[in-house]
């Protein structure tokens, strides 16, 4: 466990993740208070990346649960392996007969089998899904519940129970309690409103688009081979694109992709031709592309960041 | 510090942010885990525990300095470091202008700010429940009543007089800087005072509770702008309820048919014992196309309808929306691009409402000519309008055409039945051409209409 937010910041930076002070403090608090963190923000600002970096920084295993519509307990929590159980029963039938050979009555035989219940209802036949895996993990894990807003609201309600007590009851076996509470991160792209109850139980962290300096730092870190001048131009262009009214503003992930593309093209400067031909890496809608082209047409030399950015 | 946090939480509640007891306990725990002297991490700790909605952040950021802001800088006497000669000039000038200078300026030059009593006398009592976003305006008003504008003019006059009296430019510059500093300090003190007043009021006013209970039943036309935030909350709440019901219906609904083929195939590995059952996939989620009248009389209903429908997107397979006054416009791309809370007001702003120019007939004609692909046999078409057509051609035969093509055509009308057919209303004709008409006079009726739409699919 890292002792202070500052130590956490250094550890995350060592994982090539540049956290803001807010991110560090909230992550630190999550460990201190043992509460899940709800991370919101536009797509591609590094919400999932944060969980990955955190897991490596804390040297903990990462357990990831990707949510989607129709996700239910058997996919998220555990599944009982009937077929394996059946197979075991069949294979062990010889041994069973041997064991029961000296019993006279049916009741005595049933009693003896009942003693062996544990064999047939054991963890052996429990297929662990991410949530259970995170709870039973021998060393504390980082549990990432990705895109919770895609799951149905019933699943959300079910999750509440797991997240507040970190225990799960399996009818066949009993209640399983977490020995080591995992650090839980839930991410949401805000496609639907999450329930108040879930929000109450979580710490809240909003990650927006990074400021100019932070983004430049990210690009320099992720694409070190790109020249400093081009990197600065890239970030400047992206920042000013975000100030346009676009259908989908370019995310940090796309900035990095673009920087990589420019590196692959061996571009020594972000000229208008280069900008035009690589813009599709950054913007995915025709209407957005047109707006961006208009923007550079208005500023003939190169796109410049507005004062606010 | 603990008292201060409690006070802060009640301030947030007074400003309309929902904070539960559990959350304020978390805030305590969190704040004891970070070093309070580090103001930034203290702020982040409180924000992460108390604020769970992006939209409440602004309120938090506005209130935080009011509670944990520390003392504003004090005013300093002006002209202490002047050369004896310049100082003499200044004093003489002040004596000369004695009558023309306001008390406020004289105090400012001596480094005295108006005390709390003076400020209170000027401000009066704040009304209960002032939105914290309005506080800058309150500050502005207080500044005006204190006579700050007048003082600024006097300062210019004083400096000009000093220049004429032969004070060197550099000294004037320094003097001006000192005065500016005092002005900023004064503004900070005024802001702090207003903040304090607001805090006192917030501590006295109980948090808003359950006051939105009756809102769902109030007719749309009696709802004011003041209720708007509450209404949005209510819409979301009702939508969440409808969604849960729809999802449950989806799961438990009748007609869950066993898919024998898939079940057999899936259970081959269990030696044919059917452990895992598979059911036939059903396409229960309705496909919607909306045509909304956004003329003045309909705006509110349409706004809520759209919010409602777009809150329920996960229960629908596809939605297309069109808006019209006299011209039809496809508004689906805008709604797809942004969350309903920002997209809908933007759309309504872009479609300025005129008076007496609704033309449903023409809009229907455009729809049939250009967008007929948006209606197929799986689509439920919803027309939201009051059927008041300004004596234009109603073209109800087009509605009939659409009904034959669509799965169903529903009409949502905020007007009660007895007004149909009066004056320019063509509702009677439309009503006979569609499958069902729902009267939606308030939020609850709207919720019921949407719910029945999902249920009967």
XYZ file of C-alpha atoms in Angstrom:
766
model
C 0.000 0.000 0.000
C 1.271 3.434 -0.802
C 1.391 5.759 2.160
C 0.494 9.141 0.711
C -1.088 10.564 -2.421
C 2.360 11.789 -3.485
C 3.827 8.294 -3.335
C 0.877 7.011 -5.319
C 1.486 9.713 -7.900
C 5.105 8.635 -8.320
C 4.082 4.992 -8.552
C 1.471 5.756 -11.218
C 3.901 7.858 -13.204
C 6.305 4.915 -13.165
C 3.532 3.017 -14.974
C 3.398 5.645 -17.708
C 0.187 7.093 -16.357
C 0.132 10.794 -15.601
C -2.377 11.380 -12.831
C -3.753 14.715 -11.734
C -3.530 15.595 -8.085
C -7.235 14.909 -7.779
C -6.902 11.385 -9.146
C -4.148 10.582 -6.670
C -6.040 11.924 -3.690
C -9.232 10.069 -4.572
C -7.409 6.808 -5.228
C -5.569 7.218 -1.961
C -8.846 7.813 -0.137
C -10.405 4.789 -1.797
C -7.759 2.630 -0.183
C -8.026 4.369 3.156
C -11.800 4.250 3.384
C -12.104 0.953 1.498
C -14.771 2.384 -0.733
C -15.389 1.844 -4.407
C -14.685 4.725 -6.772
C -17.059 5.705 -9.527
C -15.028 7.183 -12.368
C -16.915 9.191 -14.955
C -15.786 11.150 -17.944
C -15.878 11.204 -21.729
C -14.668 8.143 -23.617
C -10.939 7.837 -24.091
C -9.613 9.946 -21.223
C -7.949 6.978 -19.569
C -10.504 5.659 -17.092
C -9.733 2.028 -17.786
C -6.061 2.848 -18.136
C -6.135 4.274 -14.619
C -7.297 0.947 -13.186
C -4.622 -0.929 -15.063
C -1.903 1.463 -13.974
C -3.166 1.396 -10.406
C -3.044 -2.388 -10.298
C 0.536 -2.480 -11.529
C 1.549 0.407 -9.308
C 0.147 -1.299 -6.225
C 1.499 -4.642 -7.451
C -1.923 -6.205 -7.245
C -3.729 -8.454 -9.685
C -6.302 -6.722 -11.868
C -9.701 -8.368 -12.182
C -11.811 -6.885 -14.914
C -15.518 -7.182 -15.440
C -16.750 -5.709 -18.700
C -20.416 -4.809 -18.442
C -22.876 -5.134 -21.283
C -26.590 -5.264 -21.689
C -27.946 -8.523 -20.360
C -25.003 -9.233 -18.061
C -26.260 -11.349 -15.164
C -24.981 -12.988 -12.016
C -23.873 -16.195 -13.671
C -21.550 -14.189 -15.895
C -20.393 -11.772 -13.242
C -20.291 -13.781 -10.055
C -20.131 -17.562 -10.343
C -21.584 -20.472 -12.171
C -22.177 -23.899 -10.761
C -20.492 -26.526 -12.870
C -23.139 -29.181 -13.016
C -21.447 -31.158 -15.723
C -18.211 -31.406 -13.785
C -20.153 -32.483 -10.732
C -21.975 -35.074 -12.788
C -18.739 -36.350 -14.232
C -17.181 -36.666 -10.781
C -20.180 -38.564 -9.464
C -19.998 -40.988 -12.321
C -16.266 -41.508 -12.067
C -16.429 -41.913 -8.314
C -19.341 -44.323 -8.359
C -17.056 -47.338 -7.895
C -15.461 -45.772 -4.845
C -18.870 -44.902 -3.488
C -20.111 -48.433 -3.793
C -17.035 -49.664 -2.023
C -17.621 -47.184 0.759
C -21.248 -48.118 1.145
C -20.660 -51.864 0.943
C -20.836 -52.497 4.682
C -24.024 -50.514 5.343
C -27.192 -52.545 5.862
C -29.989 -50.036 5.609
C -30.787 -47.304 3.149
C -30.786 -44.736 5.967
C -27.290 -45.685 7.055
C -26.064 -45.374 3.470
C -27.687 -41.978 3.083
C -26.087 -40.846 6.359
C -22.705 -41.901 5.175
C -23.081 -40.061 1.887
C -24.316 -37.010 3.775
C -20.999 -36.991 5.630
C -19.258 -36.638 2.314
C -21.441 -33.706 1.239
C -18.477 -31.424 1.316
C -16.899 -33.233 -1.566
C -19.846 -32.663 -3.846
C -20.613 -29.154 -2.747
C -17.223 -27.572 -2.683
C -15.411 -24.754 -4.394
C -14.202 -27.386 -6.805
C -17.431 -27.114 -8.769
C -17.740 -23.391 -8.578
C -16.699 -21.656 -11.738
C -15.435 -18.306 -10.502
C -16.412 -15.230 -12.439
C -14.702 -11.834 -12.007
C -16.580 -10.589 -8.918
C -16.036 -13.785 -6.971
C -12.456 -13.972 -8.151
C -11.791 -10.486 -6.848
C -13.352 -11.272 -3.505
C -11.604 -14.593 -3.008
C -8.257 -13.412 -4.312
C -5.583 -14.418 -1.769
C -3.828 -11.074 -2.210
C -5.947 -7.904 -2.402
C -6.955 -7.256 -5.988
C -7.956 -4.240 -8.039
C -11.445 -4.852 -9.373
C -12.398 -2.911 -12.470
C -16.094 -2.871 -13.326
C -15.979 -1.307 -16.735
C -18.846 0.662 -18.288
C -21.354 -0.034 -15.561
C -23.848 2.186 -17.366
C -24.240 -0.495 -20.021
C -25.473 -3.113 -17.595
C -29.152 -3.274 -16.670
C -30.373 -1.523 -13.577
C -31.126 -4.843 -11.861
C -27.505 -5.758 -12.125
C -26.650 -2.453 -10.553
C -28.889 -3.275 -7.595
C -27.231 -6.636 -7.244
C -23.834 -5.007 -7.348
C -24.799 -2.788 -4.410
C -24.955 -5.776 -2.125
C -21.567 -7.021 -3.215
C -19.888 -3.642 -2.965
C -21.208 -2.686 0.452
C -20.308 -5.900 2.299
C -17.821 -7.588 0.021
C -19.513 -10.875 0.644
C -21.446 -13.229 -1.566
C -23.798 -15.989 -0.566
C -23.719 -19.105 -2.688
C -26.683 -21.349 -1.840
C -24.732 -24.563 -2.345
C -21.840 -23.583 -0.131
C -22.666 -20.696 2.163
C -21.492 -17.123 2.506
C -18.111 -16.268 1.104
C -16.495 -13.242 2.733
C -13.616 -11.315 1.253
C -10.419 -11.914 3.155
C -8.826 -8.948 1.481
C -11.137 -6.220 0.322
C -10.321 -5.294 -3.240
C -9.920 -1.727 -4.471
C -12.937 -1.262 -6.721
C -13.166 1.072 -9.690
C -16.388 1.492 -11.598
C -16.267 3.393 -14.851
C -19.189 4.975 -16.615
C -19.552 6.907 -19.840
C -22.784 8.342 -18.561
C -25.007 6.876 -21.247
C -27.656 6.513 -18.577
C -28.212 7.817 -15.095
C -26.907 5.501 -12.410
C -28.997 4.910 -9.318
C -28.625 7.220 -6.333
C -27.951 4.267 -4.078
C -24.946 3.175 -6.066
C -23.568 6.688 -6.204
C -23.967 7.079 -2.465
C -21.762 4.096 -1.836
C -18.981 5.274 -4.082
C -16.442 8.026 -4.097
C -16.865 10.106 -7.199
C -14.138 11.034 -9.605
C -14.632 12.917 -12.836
C -11.840 12.779 -15.355
C -12.142 15.385 -18.059
C -9.875 16.181 -20.972
C -6.420 17.118 -19.708
C -5.113 20.666 -19.873
C -2.519 21.634 -22.439
C 0.567 20.965 -20.331
C -0.682 17.651 -18.998
C -1.617 16.392 -22.441
C 1.748 17.391 -23.834
C 3.392 15.458 -21.031
C 1.284 12.409 -21.877
C 2.157 12.576 -25.560
C 5.855 12.998 -24.796
C 5.728 10.025 -22.471
C 3.755 7.695 -24.718
C 5.397 8.628 -28.005
C 8.909 9.588 -26.948
C 10.316 9.297 -30.463
C 8.179 12.159 -31.781
C 10.035 15.452 -31.961
C 9.193 17.999 -29.294
C 8.060 20.531 -31.855
C 5.571 18.211 -33.557
C 4.287 16.991 -30.209
C 3.571 20.564 -29.166
C 1.774 21.222 -32.448
C -0.260 18.043 -32.087
C -1.444 18.937 -28.611
C -2.186 22.498 -29.616
C -4.269 21.319 -32.572
C -6.189 18.791 -30.493
C -6.890 21.317 -27.780
C -8.314 23.777 -30.241
C -10.341 21.053 -31.951
C -11.972 20.288 -28.630
C -13.168 23.848 -28.396
C -15.189 23.324 -31.590
C -18.730 22.051 -31.346
C -17.977 18.514 -32.500
C -20.096 15.425 -32.449
C -17.259 13.487 -30.885
C -14.361 15.487 -29.499
C -10.955 13.840 -29.926
C -9.938 11.920 -26.824
C -6.505 11.505 -25.306
C -6.290 8.017 -26.766
C -6.872 9.517 -30.199
C -4.264 12.203 -29.606
C -1.746 9.454 -28.939
C -2.870 7.541 -32.025
C -2.434 10.672 -34.077
C 1.013 11.305 -32.659
C 1.964 7.731 -33.524
C 0.576 8.147 -37.020
C 2.646 11.288 -37.540
C 5.690 9.453 -36.269
C 5.060 6.616 -38.696
C 4.762 9.117 -41.528
C 7.992 10.685 -40.372
C 6.426 14.117 -40.373
C 8.853 16.805 -39.304
C 6.188 19.457 -38.890
C 2.429 19.571 -38.806
C 1.803 21.192 -42.154
C -1.608 21.624 -43.593
C -1.231 18.701 -45.981
C -0.176 16.377 -43.206
C -2.988 17.666 -41.042
C -5.515 17.071 -43.794
C -4.402 13.572 -44.621
C -4.139 12.285 -41.060
C -7.174 13.966 -39.602
C -9.239 10.801 -39.905
C -7.187 9.266 -37.126
C -8.504 11.950 -34.842
C -12.063 12.556 -35.968
C -14.502 9.821 -36.847
C -17.457 11.696 -38.263
C -17.689 13.331 -41.642
C -19.375 16.434 -40.210
C -16.594 16.807 -37.635
C -13.951 16.478 -40.324
C -15.566 19.240 -42.301
C -15.657 21.530 -39.289
C -12.000 20.845 -38.558
C -11.019 21.572 -42.151
C -12.931 24.805 -42.008
C -11.045 25.706 -38.871
C -7.642 25.335 -40.495
C -8.822 27.123 -43.572
C -9.649 30.091 -41.393
C -6.181 29.975 -39.880
C -4.101 29.346 -42.944
C -0.709 28.627 -41.418
C -1.435 26.164 -38.656
C -4.193 25.615 -36.128
C -3.634 27.673 -33.049
C -4.981 27.078 -29.583
C -7.477 29.635 -28.330
C -6.558 31.598 -25.224
C -8.869 29.618 -23.031
C -7.317 26.246 -23.762
C -13.378 21.892 11.625
C -16.076 19.270 12.132
C -18.691 21.897 12.780
C -17.569 23.671 9.670
C -18.037 20.533 7.598
C -21.520 20.004 9.018
C -22.357 23.599 8.205
C -20.965 23.130 4.711
C -23.090 20.029 4.130
C -26.235 21.857 5.194
C -25.200 24.695 2.876
C -24.934 22.243 -0.007
C -28.347 20.872 0.851
C -29.808 24.360 0.932
C -28.356 24.902 -2.529
C -30.266 21.867 -3.762
C -27.551 19.192 -3.704
C -28.641 15.891 -2.298
C -26.250 14.766 0.434
C -27.077 11.739 2.534
C -25.989 11.214 6.119
C -23.769 8.357 5.015
C -22.058 10.662 2.574
C -21.376 13.334 5.162
C -19.904 10.644 7.394
C -17.660 9.638 4.506
C -16.631 13.262 4.175
C -15.505 13.286 7.809
C -13.558 10.089 7.399
C -12.000 11.290 4.184
C -11.035 14.684 5.570
C -9.391 13.062 8.576
C -7.351 10.968 6.173
C -5.854 13.888 4.321
C -3.830 16.647 5.854
C -6.190 19.616 6.204
C -3.444 22.210 5.768
C -3.163 20.930 2.227
C -6.227 22.750 1.117
C -6.347 21.217 -2.347
C -6.444 17.610 -1.172
C -8.932 18.523 1.520
C -11.145 20.027 -1.159
C -10.801 16.968 -3.389
C -11.598 14.685 -0.454
C -14.801 16.557 0.311
C -15.781 16.724 -3.311
C -15.214 13.029 -3.982
C -17.368 12.071 -1.018
C -20.149 14.661 -1.226
C -20.657 15.342 -4.909
C -21.786 12.484 -7.100
C -23.090 14.339 -10.116
C -21.083 16.313 -12.577
C -23.735 19.041 -12.577
C -23.447 19.614 -8.808
C -19.756 20.329 -9.071
C -20.300 23.953 -9.926
C -22.308 24.495 -6.741
C -19.586 22.805 -4.745
C -16.839 24.902 -6.265
C -18.844 28.021 -5.552
C -19.642 27.179 -1.957
C -16.310 25.715 -0.902
C -14.384 29.005 -0.643
C -17.301 30.497 1.290
C -16.840 27.944 4.037
C -13.149 27.147 3.902
C -11.806 30.276 2.279
C -9.750 31.790 5.062
C -9.551 35.520 5.782
C -9.534 37.936 2.854
C -6.592 40.368 2.788
C -6.945 43.460 4.961
C -6.878 46.999 3.553
C -3.651 48.947 4.012
C -3.315 52.708 4.600
C -2.322 54.367 1.330
C 0.730 56.597 0.889
C 2.850 55.430 3.842
C 6.017 55.029 1.792
C 5.873 58.338 -0.022
C 8.632 60.933 0.039
C 7.856 63.610 2.655
C 7.205 66.158 -0.099
C 4.782 63.892 -2.000
C 3.077 62.875 1.192
C 2.532 66.551 1.982
C 1.030 67.094 -1.515
C -1.318 64.185 -0.988
C -2.475 65.352 2.454
C -3.000 68.880 1.182
C -4.996 67.619 -1.799
C -7.139 65.506 0.485
C -7.856 68.501 2.686
C -8.767 70.572 -0.352
C -11.104 67.956 -1.777
C -12.490 67.123 1.649
C -16.017 68.034 0.716
C -16.032 66.219 -2.610
C -14.675 62.886 -1.478
C -17.040 60.248 -0.185
C -16.568 58.661 3.187
C -15.976 55.340 1.513
C -12.946 56.667 -0.351
C -11.518 58.414 2.701
C -11.807 55.169 4.658
C -10.268 53.258 1.794
C -7.269 55.578 1.730
C -6.817 55.155 5.460
C -7.039 51.392 5.106
C -10.450 51.037 6.685
C -13.136 48.835 5.198
C -16.832 49.264 5.978
C -17.594 47.152 9.035
C -20.180 44.401 9.199
C -22.828 46.719 10.618
C -22.545 49.126 7.697
C -22.613 46.286 5.200
C -25.633 44.724 6.833
C -27.462 48.028 6.828
C -26.844 48.320 3.075
C -27.600 44.729 2.145
C -30.640 44.136 4.306
C -31.731 40.585 4.879
C -31.126 38.016 2.166
C -34.277 36.235 1.099
C -34.451 32.562 1.992
C -33.111 30.103 -0.552
C -31.033 32.284 -2.802
C -29.432 30.204 -5.517
C -25.667 30.439 -4.866
C -25.201 31.170 -8.554
C -26.956 34.493 -7.918
C -24.473 35.597 -5.266
C -22.216 37.524 -7.665
C -25.250 39.614 -8.488
C -25.932 40.208 -4.820
C -22.312 41.319 -4.424
C -22.678 43.614 -7.371
C -25.792 45.141 -5.888
C -24.103 45.641 -2.509
C -21.145 47.313 -4.218
C -23.540 49.597 -6.004
C -25.290 50.555 -2.781
C -21.966 51.211 -1.072
C -21.172 53.657 -3.858
C -18.173 51.900 -5.350
C -18.823 53.301 -8.822
C -18.865 56.829 -7.442
C -15.658 56.126 -5.553
C -13.898 54.937 -8.720
C -14.705 58.242 -10.384
C -13.423 60.135 -7.340
C -10.173 58.173 -7.423
C -9.612 59.166 -11.037
C -10.340 62.788 -10.159
C -7.990 62.685 -7.194
C -5.150 61.178 -9.219
C -5.663 63.736 -11.981
C -5.581 66.543 -9.417
C -2.381 65.143 -7.922
C -0.793 64.999 -11.351
C -1.656 68.622 -11.916
C -0.163 69.465 -8.539
C 3.115 68.161 -9.928
C 3.437 64.716 -8.416
C 5.970 62.601 -10.375
C 4.554 59.873 -12.641
C 6.355 57.034 -10.859
C 4.897 58.055 -7.506
C 1.464 58.325 -9.029
C 1.899 54.852 -10.429
C 2.794 53.451 -7.021
C -0.106 55.271 -5.426
C -2.479 53.877 -8.008
C -1.204 50.351 -7.406
C -1.779 50.711 -3.671
C -5.309 51.946 -4.243
C -6.006 49.081 -6.670
C -4.842 46.632 -4.045
C -7.200 48.141 -1.510
C -10.046 47.981 -4.020
C -9.436 44.289 -4.559
C -9.303 43.712 -0.819
C -12.563 45.593 -0.441
C -14.202 43.456 -3.134
C -12.953 40.313 -1.393
C -14.363 41.513 1.916
C -17.709 42.295 0.358
C -17.784 38.864 -1.271
C -16.907 37.291 2.038
C -19.619 39.196 3.820
C -22.239 38.162 1.250
C -21.026 34.572 1.552
C -21.349 34.737 5.321
C -24.861 36.104 5.066
C -25.760 33.328 2.670
C -24.295 30.763 5.045
C -26.337 32.092 7.941
C -29.478 31.932 5.872
C -28.631 28.453 4.608
C -28.127 27.232 8.155
C -31.590 28.502 9.064
C -33.451 27.150 6.049
C -34.257 23.470 6.219
C -33.191 21.413 3.240
C -35.677 21.028 0.458
C -37.470 17.831 1.110
C -40.131 15.993 -0.751
C -41.503 19.311 -1.909
C -41.560 17.895 -5.409
C -44.097 15.277 -4.384
C -47.013 17.136 -5.910
C -45.207 18.243 -9.033
C -46.016 15.141 -11.039
C -49.699 15.894 -10.692
C -49.617 19.564 -11.511
C -50.725 20.505 -15.007
C -47.901 21.455 -17.365
C -49.143 24.971 -17.953
C -48.975 25.871 -14.256
C -45.318 24.902 -13.955
C -42.899 27.782 -13.728
C -39.202 28.081 -14.427
C -38.559 27.866 -10.700
C -39.746 24.281 -10.615
C -37.598 23.333 -13.528
C -34.705 21.659 -11.710
C -37.086 19.739 -9.522
C -39.093 18.715 -12.531
C -36.049 17.381 -14.288
C -35.321 15.341 -11.213
C -38.879 14.099 -11.131
C -38.729 13.153 -14.798
C -35.586 11.165 -14.197
C -37.142 9.462 -11.195
C -40.289 8.512 -13.083
C -38.198 7.381 -16.019
C -36.140 5.178 -13.740
C -39.303 3.596 -12.431
C -40.734 3.019 -15.870
C -37.396 1.564 -16.920
C -37.336 -0.920 -14.044
C -40.854 -2.011 -14.847
C -40.039 -2.372 -18.517
C -36.909 -4.360 -17.769
C -38.793 -6.667 -15.433
C -41.512 -7.148 -17.996
C -38.872 -7.917 -20.504
C -37.435 -10.581 -18.267
C -40.526 -12.150 -16.789
C -43.033 -11.412 -19.478
C -45.414 -14.075 -20.670
C -44.577 -15.882 -23.810
C -41.079 -16.830 -22.724
C -40.776 -19.782 -25.045
C -38.325 -22.606 -24.621
C -35.986 -22.884 -27.537
C -35.763 -26.684 -27.749
C -33.149 -26.792 -30.471
C -30.655 -24.522 -28.740
C -31.321 -26.133 -25.352
C -30.568 -29.620 -26.700
C -27.442 -28.433 -28.416
C -26.200 -26.567 -25.346
C -26.755 -29.556 -23.082
C -24.995 -32.185 -25.121
C -22.044 -31.741 -22.801
C -24.238 -32.487 -19.810
C -25.082 -35.863 -21.340
C -28.364 -34.534 -22.577
C -29.606 -33.528 -19.131
C -31.090 -30.057 -19.649
C -29.228 -28.047 -17.019
C -29.076 -24.861 -18.988
C -32.321 -23.751 -20.525
C -32.361 -21.480 -23.536
C -35.263 -19.356 -24.512
C -36.312 -17.873 -27.767
C -35.058 -14.360 -28.273
C -37.914 -11.974 -28.484
C -37.834 -8.533 -29.897
C -39.792 -6.772 -27.242
C -38.049 -3.464 -27.402
C -40.150 -1.073 -29.418
C -38.857 0.980 -32.269
C -40.041 4.542 -31.931
C -40.482 7.452 -34.247
C -41.581 10.723 -32.717
C -43.090 13.721 -34.419
C -43.252 16.637 -32.003
C -45.001 19.956 -32.282
C -42.618 22.508 -30.758
C -44.808 25.575 -31.065
C -45.135 27.779 -27.985
C -48.069 25.950 -26.483
C -46.406 22.566 -26.765
C -42.851 23.282 -25.702
C -42.991 22.069 -22.155
C -44.786 18.851 -22.938
C -42.383 18.087 -25.764
C -39.390 18.859 -23.613
C -40.515 16.428 -20.974
C -41.564 13.829 -23.501
C -38.172 13.928 -25.184
C -36.349 13.815 -21.859
C -38.465 10.886 -20.889
C -37.978 8.946 -24.095
C -34.260 9.589 -24.201
C -33.802 8.607 -20.560
C -35.315 5.289 -21.565
C -33.071 4.679 -24.551
C -31.827 1.383 -23.165
C -35.372 0.032 -23.244
C -35.902 0.972 -26.871
C -34.294 -0.507 -29.908
C -34.236 2.595 -32.067
C -35.631 6.063 -31.814
C -35.927 8.744 -34.438
C -37.263 12.153 -33.615
C -38.645 14.948 -35.717
C -39.765 18.371 -34.657
C -41.952 20.842 -36.482
C -43.683 24.146 -36.222
C -44.373 24.738 -39.865
C -41.315 22.939 -41.243
C -40.282 19.438 -40.259
C -36.751 18.877 -38.957
C -34.904 15.688 -38.114
C -33.561 16.185 -34.608
C -32.254 12.642 -34.060
C -28.570 13.459 -34.725
C -28.553 16.190 -32.093
C -30.173 13.920 -29.558
C -27.753 11.135 -30.357
C -24.764 13.399 -29.945
C -25.397 14.780 -26.466
C -27.191 13.706 -23.299
C -30.848 14.792 -23.227
C -30.270 17.437 -20.561
C -28.055 19.477 -22.889
C -29.390 18.432 -26.296
C -33.062 19.222 -25.780
C -32.720 22.849 -24.643
C -30.293 23.396 -27.521
C -32.787 22.043 -30.038
C -35.568 24.192 -28.661
C -33.332 27.245 -28.790
C -32.545 26.519 -32.422
C -36.213 26.251 -33.289
C -37.552 29.632 -32.228
C -41.203 29.512 -31.440
C -43.433 31.767 -33.430
C -47.071 32.448 -32.912
C -49.899 31.042 -34.947
C -47.780 29.376 -37.558
C -48.195 25.712 -36.649
C -48.854 23.673 -39.747
C -49.130 19.993 -38.981
C -50.540 19.168 -42.387
C -47.465 20.512 -44.165
C -45.164 18.840 -41.675
C -46.890 15.501 -42.195
C -46.575 15.954 -45.921
C -42.835 16.551 -45.580
C -42.534 13.540 -43.349
C -44.275 11.284 -45.816
C -42.249 12.665 -48.724
C -38.792 12.583 -47.161
C -38.756 10.382 -44.103
C -41.201 7.599 -44.779
C -38.373 5.077 -44.302
C -38.460 5.941 -40.593
C -41.745 4.092 -40.281
C -42.011 0.380 -40.915
C -44.198 -2.387 -39.554
C -42.201 -2.623 -36.324
C -42.310 1.089 -35.592
C -44.546 2.768 -33.108
C -45.176 6.284 -34.315
C -45.874 8.881 -31.654
C -47.260 12.240 -32.594
C -47.117 14.790 -29.827
C -49.226 17.830 -30.521
C -52.397 19.638 -29.650
C -53.872 19.209 -33.111
C -54.355 22.959 -33.455
C -53.585 23.690 -37.015
C -54.389 27.377 -37.536
C -57.061 26.427 -40.064
C -54.427 24.873 -42.336
C -55.260 21.681 -44.178
C -55.063 18.930 -41.515
C -54.105 16.189 -44.033
C -55.476 13.517 -41.751
C -55.409 11.041 -44.615
C -51.604 11.085 -44.226
C -51.972 9.981 -40.611
C -54.156 7.174 -41.854
C -51.482 6.201 -44.374
C -48.892 6.164 -41.620
C -51.115 4.048 -39.437
C -51.442 1.416 -42.138
C -47.690 1.368 -42.489
C -46.675 1.465 -38.837
C -47.235 -1.012 -36.080
C -49.192 1.583 -34.153
C -49.756 5.298 -34.190
C -50.228 7.023 -30.841
C -51.151 10.603 -30.249
C -50.177 12.468 -27.099
C -52.253 15.560 -26.523
C -52.020 17.893 -23.531
C -55.512 19.227 -24.184
C -58.500 17.620 -22.474
C -61.012 15.881 -24.692
C -63.748 18.507 -24.382
C -61.560 21.073 -26.163
C -60.986 18.904 -29.218
C -62.627 20.264 -32.291
C -63.097 23.714 -30.809
C -61.778 26.654 -32.839
C -58.805 25.610 -34.956
C -58.443 22.154 -33.405
C -58.552 19.281 -35.888
C -58.097 16.769 -33.136
C -61.359 14.922 -33.717
C -60.310 14.027 -37.242
C -56.849 12.973 -36.185
C -58.195 10.994 -33.254
C -60.217 8.778 -35.518
C -57.200 8.184 -37.737
C -54.796 6.935 -35.031
C -54.808 3.844 -32.845
C -54.983 5.624 -29.515
C -54.902 9.105 -28.042
C -53.429 9.719 -24.616
C -54.227 12.854 -22.715
C -51.008 14.042 -21.085
C -51.769 17.030 -18.892
C -49.100 16.394 -16.298
C -45.975 14.384 -15.659
C -47.752 11.431 -14.143
C -50.009 11.043 -17.161
C -46.992 11.333 -19.411
C -45.224 8.595 -17.463
C -48.312 6.405 -17.633
C -48.596 6.927 -21.400
C -44.962 5.972 -21.970
C -45.281 3.011 -19.651
C -48.324 1.670 -21.480
C -46.479 2.135 -24.724
C -43.687 -0.117 -23.478
C -46.103 -2.565 -21.888
C -48.386 -3.253 -24.809
C -45.612 -3.904 -27.231
